């Protein structure tokens, strides 16, 4: 049972346009949602997060929106740049009392074209 | 600050062999974890630790052992390698207070089991 889903395996966007990456989840107990970016042959790097009590968080060109009623979040990148080409993982955090465990989606490969 | 380091970067094993994947962090993080990444599966949690002497199972623990004797190190042991354990393995760490949801990942170990 996949609790975090990224239904688009890939996305191609022109440089300067908006990239929108989507993520759906099923567990209403998740307390934080995060986006990680991964380049080939490297580990994932943290990009941006949002608390489950917020509906928007912005950091420069990156904005994450959370719709709790729909159990859906999205990452907007504006404007998209060629260096943004990478695999983006959505992750959800569950506080177990002793630690926060992350559940990852399967990733969306973003290609930003010139 | 080296962050999270993993050795080796690449490894080829024969079925039945054992080996240890090394992970170390110099950020004094209490929480450390191991993930495996397989095509189309995202990252899945194998084992995690909230401090020296404390470990617990994640989503896919079978075939793997861990121990945590120091804050810095969190090795992952494959007892008897199987082809199904061919994967890319990532180690991650985070603090238990403050930015608990932001995990810092190592560069990964690509393991092939023949």
Tab-separated table of N, CA, C and O in Angstrom, chain A residues 2-5 23-30 33 52 66-73 90 92:
chain	number	residue	atom	x	y	z
A	2	UNK	N	0.871	1.984	-1.113
A	2	UNK	CA	1.752	3.123	-1.241
A	2	UNK	C	1.081	4.336	-0.630
A	2	UNK	O	0.052	4.804	-1.138
A	3	UNK	N	1.637	4.862	0.450
A	3	UNK	CA	1.004	5.961	1.155
A	3	UNK	C	1.306	7.312	0.534
A	3	UNK	O	0.600	8.287	0.811
A	4	UNK	N	2.388	7.387	-0.240
A	4	UNK	CA	2.765	8.634	-0.900
A	4	UNK	C	2.952	8.318	-2.385
A	4	UNK	O	3.748	7.442	-2.730
A	5	UNK	N	2.215	9.030	-3.226
A	5	UNK	CA	2.233	8.701	-4.655
A	5	UNK	C	2.597	9.911	-5.494
A	5	UNK	O	2.069	11.005	-5.287
A	23	UNK	N	1.882	15.488	-5.859
A	23	UNK	CA	2.080	14.379	-4.921
A	23	UNK	C	0.763	14.164	-4.175
A	23	UNK	O	0.113	15.137	-3.768
A	24	UNK	N	0.367	12.917	-4.012
A	24	UNK	CA	-0.837	12.575	-3.251
A	24	UNK	C	-0.466	11.647	-2.107
A	24	UNK	O	0.477	10.858	-2.216
A	25	UNK	N	-1.204	11.730	-1.017
A	25	UNK	CA	-0.925	10.862	0.118
A	25	UNK	C	-2.235	10.328	0.689
A	25	UNK	O	-3.317	10.844	0.402
A	26	UNK	N	-2.114	9.270	1.482
A	26	UNK	CA	-3.324	8.647	2.010
A	26	UNK	C	-3.437	8.747	3.530
A	26	UNK	O	-4.537	8.684	4.063
A	27	UNK	N	-2.317	8.897	4.230
A	27	UNK	CA	-2.329	8.862	5.687
A	27	UNK	C	-2.523	10.274	6.260
A	27	UNK	O	-1.651	11.130	6.138
A	28	UNK	N	-3.647	10.500	6.902
A	28	UNK	CA	-3.939	11.843	7.429
A	28	UNK	C	-3.121	12.157	8.687
A	28	UNK	O	-3.176	13.274	9.199
A	29	UNK	N	-2.328	11.195	9.176
A	29	UNK	CA	-1.502	11.429	10.358
A	29	UNK	C	-0.133	12.026	10.020
A	29	UNK	O	0.617	12.404	10.923
A	30	UNK	N	0.206	12.130	8.751
A	30	UNK	CA	1.474	12.760	8.379
A	30	UNK	C	1.485	14.188	8.898
A	30	UNK	O	0.490	14.925	8.742
A	33	UNK	N	5.458	17.561	5.271
A	33	UNK	CA	5.685	17.094	3.912
A	33	UNK	C	6.917	17.799	3.372
A	33	UNK	O	7.130	18.989	3.628
A	52	UNK	N	1.831	20.297	8.246
A	52	UNK	CA	0.454	19.919	7.893
A	52	UNK	C	-0.572	20.962	8.328
A	52	UNK	O	-1.730	20.902	7.911
A	66	UNK	N	-0.220	22.881	0.016
A	66	UNK	CA	-0.805	21.692	0.622
A	66	UNK	C	-2.316	21.831	0.677
A	66	UNK	O	-2.839	22.827	1.188
A	67	UNK	N	-3.022	20.839	0.152
A	67	UNK	CA	-4.479	20.776	0.215
A	67	UNK	C	-4.842	19.545	1.037
A	67	UNK	O	-4.878	18.424	0.534
A	68	UNK	N	-5.091	19.780	2.328
A	68	UNK	CA	-5.317	18.650	3.237
A	68	UNK	C	-6.606	17.911	2.927
A	68	UNK	O	-6.681	16.695	3.063
A	69	UNK	N	-7.625	18.622	2.521
A	69	UNK	CA	-8.903	17.948	2.259
A	69	UNK	C	-8.769	16.985	1.085
A	69	UNK	O	-9.395	15.925	1.058
A	70	UNK	N	-7.927	17.351	0.114
A	70	UNK	CA	-7.709	16.487	-1.048
A	70	UNK	C	-6.523	15.547	-0.841
A	70	UNK	O	-6.250	14.697	-1.697
A	71	UNK	N	-5.801	15.698	0.257
A	71	UNK	CA	-4.582	14.938	0.524
A	71	UNK	C	-3.627	15.054	-0.661
A	71	UNK	O	-3.150	14.042	-1.233
A	72	UNK	N	-3.350	16.285	-1.005
A	72	UNK	CA	-2.561	16.576	-2.203
A	72	UNK	C	-1.607	17.724	-1.919
A	72	UNK	O	-1.976	18.693	-1.255
A	73	UNK	N	-0.376	17.586	-2.402
A	73	UNK	CA	0.544	18.713	-2.353
A	73	UNK	C	1.241	18.868	-3.696
A	73	UNK	O	1.299	17.922	-4.497
A	90	UNK	N	8.805	13.506	-3.394
A	90	UNK	CA	7.915	13.972	-2.354
A	90	UNK	C	8.072	13.018	-1.171
A	90	UNK	O	8.213	11.797	-1.364
A	92	UNK	N	6.716	12.297	3.105
A	92	UNK	CA	5.812	12.656	4.198
A	92	UNK	C	6.383	12.115	5.499
A	92	UNK	O	6.918	11.001	5.549
